[in-house]
Amino acid sequence: MKVVSRLVPTKPGSREAARAAALLLAVSAVGFTVMLLVNRHLGHDVRWLLHRWDSGNYLYVAERGYPDHIPYRSDGTPDYSRLAFFPLVPALVRGLHLVTRMPYTAAGVLLSWCAAAVAAAGVYRLVRLCGRGPGAGYACVALWACSPYAFALWVPYSEALFSALLAWTMVALLTRRWLLAGLLCALAGAVRPTATVLIATLVLTAGWTLVRRRDGPRPWLALVPAPLGLLAGWLFLGSRVGRWDGWFEAERAWGQSFDFGWGTAHVLRDIVLYRGLHGADDVRHAAVLALVLLTALGVLALALDRAVPRPLVLLVAGAWVLMVATPGSPFSKPRFMLPFLPVLLLLVARPFARAPLVVRVGLYGGGAVVSGWYAAGLLALFPGSP
């Protein structure tokens, strides 16, 4: 398994990383503004929009804490509960509120934007570690910032913070800074349970390095702390209701149990055959189908590209397996893949980077407008969490 060591020619300076962060913030500002304007046209205020779906759950937990029980339906199955949301994001939102005295909503947005900027710097560094030039790094960041589900980087969701920790964990892993990789991975585990993919990637990479007797015992510095954040999140949430499996019980209501892809297969069948769908013209149906198929092709293309380090291929392949093997809300699958999307964008970053400047500005600006318009529809019009 190829792990990139320190590659001096591809190591960007802090100035380049700052430019990448500024580029993401500029593209995001366009999309965010469009989203707010469309939302206002639809008759909703900003606070309503920023409390939709996951945002409202995270902000509620930040302000009032977790519930002390799991509600159940009349048939004995668990009902929806905020216990399913991991603790680091609401803890940081609450911390920002206490330090700055700004409203919880503003604190949540500030946290997401700061984390997204840090994530952009990490994405840029990853692209450079794969042997791509500066232009490809900036293109990858810009394309990520104007992707259809980039709204999750603008609102109080967990995607921005998870993306930042994921990107810099992979940077540390590829440059063999084992302890830093393990610590960042542990933090990612306290943000989202999908950190299982990141943990598995780190464990396999470190384990292979140990088998090949490289770096001595140092990979153990990553193996030991990597799963601690995830385990701590599970135990903390379970302690709120007095049972070790409290999070797993609460998660049953959201349909996220591992079913080896049967649920996703049924959804894709219904999408293709227009069976059992409410609103068959819902554009999200096409987005889910395209995501599952194109991501599979993207993983194959990355595996065939020898310039892409194997841990990145493992990461995206694991994300695809987890996305397909857990049914949940099918319309949330594109958002689930958002933190992993920059790795897939490696396949197209170079052609975009070679385009004339005026073309790139038009593409990224136009993409941001479409992304903001689509985000307003996802959050305000469509039923079901996007």
Coordinates of C-alpha atoms in Angstrom, one line a residue:
M1 CA 0.0 0.0 0.0
K2 CA 1.5 3.2 -1.1
V3 CA 1.8 5.9 1.6
V4 CA 3.2 9.2 0.5
S5 CA 6.2 10.4 2.5
R6 CA 7.3 14.0 2.7
L7 CA 7.3 15.3 -0.9
V8 CA 9.0 18.6 -0.8
P9 CA 8.1 19.7 -4.4
T10 CA 4.4 19.2 -3.7
K11 CA 4.2 20.6 -0.2
P12 CA 2.3 23.9 -0.4
G13 CA 3.1 26.9 1.8
S14 CA 0.7 28.5 4.2
R15 CA 0.0 31.3 1.6
E16 CA -1.3 28.8 -0.9
A17 CA -3.4 27.0 1.7
A18 CA -4.8 30.4 2.7
R19 CA -5.7 31.1 -0.9
A20 CA -7.5 27.8 -1.1
A21 CA -9.5 28.7 2.0
A22 CA -10.3 32.1 0.7
L23 CA -11.5 30.6 -2.6
L24 CA -13.9 28.3 -0.8
L25 CA -15.2 31.2 1.3
A26 CA -15.7 33.3 -1.8
V27 CA -17.6 30.6 -3.7
S28 CA -19.6 29.7 -0.6
A29 CA -20.5 33.3 0.0
V30 CA -22.2 33.5 -3.5
G31 CA -24.1 30.3 -2.9
F32 CA -25.1 31.2 0.6
T33 CA -26.4 34.6 -0.5
V34 CA -28.4 33.0 -3.3
M35 CA -29.8 30.5 -0.8
L36 CA -30.9 33.3 1.5
L37 CA -32.5 35.4 -1.2
V38 CA -34.5 32.5 -2.6
N39 CA -35.5 31.6 0.9
R40 CA -36.7 35.1 1.5
H41 CA -38.6 35.0 -1.8
L42 CA -40.4 31.9 -0.5
G43 CA -41.5 33.8 2.5
H44 CA -39.2 32.3 5.2
D45 CA -36.9 34.2 7.5
V46 CA -33.2 33.4 8.0
R47 CA -33.7 31.9 11.4
W48 CA -36.3 29.4 10.1
L49 CA -34.0 28.3 7.3
L50 CA -31.0 27.9 9.6
H51 CA -33.0 25.7 12.0
R52 CA -34.2 23.2 9.3
W53 CA -33.5 19.5 9.7
D54 CA -30.1 18.7 11.3
S55 CA -29.3 22.3 12.1
G56 CA -32.3 22.5 14.4
N57 CA -31.3 19.4 16.2
Y58 CA -27.7 20.4 16.7
L59 CA -28.7 23.9 17.9
Y60 CA -31.3 22.5 20.2
V61 CA -28.8 20.2 21.8
A62 CA -26.3 23.0 22.1
E63 CA -28.8 25.1 24.0
R64 CA -30.7 22.6 26.0
G65 CA -28.7 19.4 26.1
Y66 CA -29.6 15.8 25.2
P67 CA -32.9 14.0 26.2
D68 CA -32.7 11.6 29.1
H69 CA -35.0 9.0 27.5
I70 CA -35.7 7.4 24.2
P71 CA -39.3 7.9 23.0
Y72 CA -41.1 4.9 21.5
R73 CA -44.0 4.6 19.1
S74 CA -47.1 2.6 19.7
D75 CA -45.7 -0.4 17.9
G76 CA -42.7 -0.5 20.2
T77 CA -40.1 0.9 17.8
P78 CA -38.0 3.9 18.8
D79 CA -39.2 7.3 17.7
Y80 CA -36.9 10.1 16.4
S81 CA -34.6 11.4 19.0
R82 CA -31.8 14.0 19.2
L83 CA -29.8 11.3 21.0
A84 CA -28.7 10.2 17.5
F85 CA -26.6 13.3 17.0
F86 CA -23.0 13.1 18.1
P87 CA -21.7 15.6 20.7
L88 CA -18.7 17.5 19.4
V89 CA -20.6 19.9 17.1
P90 CA -23.2 21.0 19.7
A91 CA -20.4 21.2 22.4
L92 CA -18.4 23.6 20.2
V93 CA -21.5 25.7 19.3
R94 CA -22.3 26.0 23.0
G95 CA -18.6 26.9 23.7
L96 CA -18.7 29.7 21.0
H97 CA -21.9 31.0 22.5
L98 CA -20.5 31.2 26.0
V99 CA -17.3 32.8 24.9
T100 CA -18.7 35.3 22.4
R101 CA -22.3 35.7 23.7
M102 CA -23.5 35.5 20.1
P103 CA -26.8 33.7 19.4
Y104 CA -26.6 29.9 19.0
T105 CA -27.6 30.1 15.4
A106 CA -24.8 32.6 14.6
A107 CA -22.3 30.5 16.6
G108 CA -23.3 27.4 14.5
V109 CA -22.9 29.2 11.2
L110 CA -19.5 30.6 12.3
L111 CA -18.3 27.2 13.3
S112 CA -19.3 25.7 10.0
W113 CA -17.6 28.5 7.9
C114 CA -14.4 28.4 9.9
A115 CA -14.3 24.6 9.7
A116 CA -15.0 24.7 6.0
A117 CA -12.1 27.1 5.5
V118 CA -9.8 24.7 7.4
A119 CA -11.1 21.8 5.3
A120 CA -10.4 23.7 2.1
A121 CA -6.7 24.1 3.1
G122 CA -6.6 20.4 3.9
V123 CA -8.2 19.4 0.6
Y124 CA -5.6 21.6 -1.3
R125 CA -2.8 19.9 0.6
L126 CA -4.2 16.4 -0.3
V127 CA -4.3 17.3 -4.0
R128 CA -0.7 18.4 -3.9
L129 CA 0.3 15.2 -2.2
C130 CA -1.2 13.3 -5.1
G131 CA 1.2 15.0 -7.4
R132 CA -1.3 17.5 -8.9
G133 CA -0.2 21.1 -9.4
P134 CA -1.5 24.2 -7.6
G135 CA -4.2 24.9 -10.3
A136 CA -5.7 21.4 -9.7
G137 CA -5.7 22.1 -6.0
Y138 CA -7.6 25.3 -6.3
A139 CA -10.0 23.7 -8.9
C140 CA -10.7 20.8 -6.5
V141 CA -11.6 23.2 -3.7
A142 CA -13.8 25.4 -5.9
L143 CA -15.7 22.5 -7.4
W144 CA -16.3 21.1 -3.9
A145 CA -17.5 24.5 -2.7
C146 CA -20.1 24.8 -5.5
S147 CA -21.2 21.1 -5.6
P148 CA -25.0 20.6 -5.2
Y149 CA -25.0 19.7 -1.5
A150 CA -22.3 22.2 -0.5
F151 CA -25.0 23.9 1.6
A152 CA -24.1 21.6 4.4
L153 CA -20.8 23.6 4.7
W154 CA -22.7 26.8 5.2
V155 CA -25.3 25.9 7.9
P156 CA -25.0 24.4 11.4
Y157 CA -24.6 20.8 10.2
S158 CA -21.7 18.5 11.1
E159 CA -20.3 18.1 7.5
A160 CA -17.9 21.1 7.6
L161 CA -16.2 20.1 10.9
F162 CA -16.0 16.4 9.8
S163 CA -14.6 17.4 6.4
A164 CA -11.8 19.4 8.1
L165 CA -10.8 16.6 10.4
L166 CA -11.1 14.0 7.7
A167 CA -8.9 16.0 5.2
W168 CA -6.2 16.8 7.8
T169 CA -6.2 13.2 9.2
M170 CA -5.5 12.0 5.7
V171 CA -2.8 14.6 5.2
A172 CA -1.1 13.4 8.4
L173 CA -1.5 9.8 7.5
L174 CA 0.0 10.2 4.0
T175 CA 3.0 12.1 5.5
R176 CA 3.4 9.5 8.2
R177 CA 2.7 11.8 11.1
W178 CA 1.1 8.9 13.0
L179 CA 0.3 10.5 16.3
L180 CA -1.3 13.5 14.7
A181 CA -3.3 11.3 12.4
G182 CA -4.6 9.3 15.3
L183 CA -5.6 12.3 17.4
L184 CA -7.4 14.0 14.5
C185 CA -9.2 10.7 13.7
A186 CA -10.3 10.5 17.3
L187 CA -11.8 14.0 17.1
A188 CA -13.6 13.1 13.8
G189 CA -15.1 10.1 15.6
A190 CA -16.8 12.5 18.1
V191 CA -18.4 14.4 15.2
R192 CA -20.0 11.8 13.1
P193 CA -20.4 8.0 13.3
T194 CA -19.4 7.8 9.7
A195 CA -15.9 8.3 11.0
T196 CA -15.9 4.5 11.0
V197 CA -14.7 4.8 7.4
L198 CA -11.8 7.0 8.4
I199 CA -10.9 4.8 11.3
A200 CA -10.9 1.7 9.1
T201 CA -8.7 3.5 6.5
L202 CA -6.2 4.5 9.2
V203 CA -6.2 1.1 10.8
L204 CA -5.5 -0.7 7.5
T205 CA -2.8 1.7 6.5
A206 CA -1.0 1.6 9.8
G207 CA -1.4 -2.2 10.1
W208 CA 0.1 -2.6 6.6
T209 CA 3.0 -0.4 7.6
L210 CA 3.6 -2.4 10.7
V211 CA 3.5 -5.7 8.7
R212 CA 6.1 -4.3 6.3
R213 CA 8.2 -3.1 9.2
R214 CA 8.3 0.5 8.2
D215 CA 8.5 3.4 10.6
G216 CA 9.2 1.0 13.5
P217 CA 6.5 1.0 16.2
R218 CA 5.3 4.6 15.3
P219 CA 2.1 3.5 13.5
W220 CA 0.8 2.3 17.0
L221 CA 0.7 6.0 17.9
A222 CA -2.2 6.3 15.3
L223 CA -3.8 2.9 16.0
V224 CA -4.4 3.4 19.7
P225 CA -6.2 6.8 19.8
A226 CA -8.0 6.6 16.4
P227 CA -11.3 4.9 17.6
L228 CA -11.4 6.6 21.0
G229 CA -13.6 9.5 19.9
L230 CA -16.2 7.3 18.3
L231 CA -16.3 5.0 21.4
A232 CA -16.5 8.0 23.7
G233 CA -19.4 9.4 21.7
W234 CA -21.3 6.1 21.8
L235 CA -20.7 5.8 25.6
F236 CA -21.6 9.4 26.4
L237 CA -24.8 9.3 24.5
G238 CA -25.7 5.9 26.0
S239 CA -25.1 7.3 29.5
R240 CA -27.7 9.9 28.9
V241 CA -30.4 7.2 28.9
G242 CA -28.7 4.7 31.2
R243 CA -27.8 2.0 28.6
W244 CA -24.6 1.4 26.8
D245 CA -26.4 0.9 23.4
G246 CA -28.5 4.0 23.8
W247 CA -27.2 5.6 20.6
F248 CA -27.8 2.4 18.6
E249 CA -31.3 2.2 19.9
A250 CA -32.0 5.8 19.0
E251 CA -30.5 5.3 15.6
R252 CA -33.0 2.6 14.7
A253 CA -35.6 5.3 14.2
W254 CA -33.5 6.9 11.5
G255 CA -33.1 3.6 9.6
Q256 CA -29.3 3.6 9.7
S257 CA -28.8 -0.1 10.6
F258 CA -26.4 -2.0 8.4
D259 CA -28.4 -4.2 6.0
F260 CA -25.7 -5.1 3.4
G261 CA -27.3 -2.8 0.8
W262 CA -30.8 -4.4 0.5
G263 CA -32.6 -1.2 1.4
T264 CA -30.6 0.9 -1.0
A265 CA -31.1 -1.7 -3.8
H266 CA -34.9 -1.5 -3.3
V267 CA -34.8 2.3 -3.4
L268 CA -32.7 2.3 -6.6
R269 CA -35.1 -0.3 -8.1
D270 CA -38.1 2.0 -7.3
I271 CA -36.3 5.0 -8.8
V272 CA -35.4 3.2 -12.0
L273 CA -38.9 1.7 -12.4
Y274 CA -40.8 4.7 -11.1
R275 CA -42.5 2.5 -8.5
G276 CA -43.7 3.5 -5.1
L277 CA -42.3 7.0 -5.4
H278 CA -44.1 10.1 -4.1
G279 CA -43.3 12.8 -6.6
A280 CA -41.6 10.7 -9.3
D281 CA -40.3 13.9 -10.9
D282 CA -38.4 14.8 -7.7
V283 CA -34.9 15.7 -9.0
R284 CA -33.4 14.1 -5.9
H285 CA -34.2 10.7 -7.3
A286 CA -31.9 11.2 -10.2
A287 CA -29.2 12.7 -7.8
V288 CA -29.3 9.5 -5.6
L289 CA -29.1 7.2 -8.6
A290 CA -26.3 9.1 -10.2
L291 CA -24.4 9.3 -7.0
V292 CA -24.3 5.6 -6.3
L293 CA -23.3 4.7 -9.9
L294 CA -20.8 7.5 -10.5
T295 CA -19.1 7.0 -7.1
A296 CA -18.6 3.3 -7.9
L297 CA -17.0 4.3 -11.3
G298 CA -15.0 7.0 -9.5
V299 CA -13.5 4.5 -7.0
L300 CA -12.5 2.2 -9.9
A301 CA -10.9 5.1 -11.8
L302 CA -9.0 6.2 -8.6
A303 CA -7.8 2.6 -8.1
L304 CA -6.4 2.6 -11.6
D305 CA -4.6 5.9 -11.2
R306 CA -1.2 5.1 -9.7
A307 CA -0.6 8.7 -8.7
V308 CA -3.4 8.4 -6.1
P309 CA -2.2 7.0 -2.7
R310 CA -4.0 3.8 -1.8
P311 CA -5.3 5.1 1.5
L312 CA -7.4 7.7 -0.4
V313 CA -8.9 4.9 -2.6
L314 CA -9.7 2.9 0.5
L315 CA -11.3 5.9 2.1
V316 CA -13.7 6.6 -0.8
A317 CA -14.4 2.9 -1.4
G318 CA -15.3 2.5 2.3
A319 CA -17.6 5.5 2.2
W320 CA -19.4 4.1 -0.9
V321 CA -19.9 0.7 0.9
L322 CA -21.2 2.4 4.0
M323 CA -23.5 4.7 2.0
V324 CA -25.0 1.7 0.1
A325 CA -25.1 -0.7 3.0
T326 CA -27.1 1.6 5.3
P327 CA -30.5 2.5 4.0
G328 CA -31.6 5.6 6.1
S329 CA -33.0 8.5 4.1
P330 CA -32.0 8.0 0.5
F331 CA -32.1 11.7 -0.1
S332 CA -29.3 12.2 2.5
K333 CA -26.8 10.0 0.6
P334 CA -25.4 12.9 -1.5
R335 CA -24.8 14.9 1.7
F336 CA -23.2 11.8 3.3
M337 CA -20.6 11.7 0.5
L338 CA -19.8 15.5 0.7
P339 CA -16.8 15.1 3.0
F340 CA -15.4 12.4 0.7
L341 CA -16.2 14.2 -2.6
P342 CA -12.8 16.1 -2.9
V343 CA -11.0 12.7 -3.4
L344 CA -13.3 11.9 -6.3
L345 CA -12.8 15.4 -7.7
L346 CA -9.2 14.5 -8.2
L347 CA -10.3 12.8 -11.4
V348 CA -11.5 16.1 -13.0
A349 CA -9.5 18.8 -11.2
R350 CA -6.7 19.0 -13.8
P351 CA -9.0 19.7 -16.9
F352 CA -10.8 22.4 -15.0
A353 CA -7.5 23.9 -13.9
R354 CA -6.3 24.2 -17.5
A355 CA -9.4 26.2 -18.6
P356 CA -9.0 29.9 -19.1
L357 CA -9.5 32.1 -16.1
V358 CA -12.7 33.7 -17.4
V359 CA -14.1 30.2 -18.0
R360 CA -13.2 29.0 -14.5
V361 CA -14.7 32.1 -12.9
G362 CA -17.9 31.6 -14.9
L363 CA -18.1 27.9 -14.0
Y364 CA -17.4 28.4 -10.3
G365 CA -19.7 31.4 -10.0
G366 CA -22.5 29.8 -12.0
G367 CA -22.1 26.6 -10.0
A368 CA -22.3 28.6 -6.8
V369 CA -25.6 30.2 -7.9
V370 CA -27.1 26.9 -8.9
S371 CA -25.9 25.3 -5.6
G372 CA -27.5 28.1 -3.6
W373 CA -30.7 27.9 -5.5
Y374 CA -30.8 24.1 -5.1
A375 CA -30.0 24.4 -1.4
A376 CA -33.0 26.7 -0.9
G377 CA -35.3 24.1 -2.5
L378 CA -33.8 21.2 -0.5
L379 CA -34.1 23.0 2.8
A380 CA -37.4 24.8 2.3
L381 CA -39.5 22.9 -0.2
F382 CA -38.8 19.2 -0.3
P383 CA -40.1 16.8 2.4
G384 CA -37.6 14.7 4.3
S385 CA -34.2 15.7 5.5
P386 CA -31.8 16.4 2.6

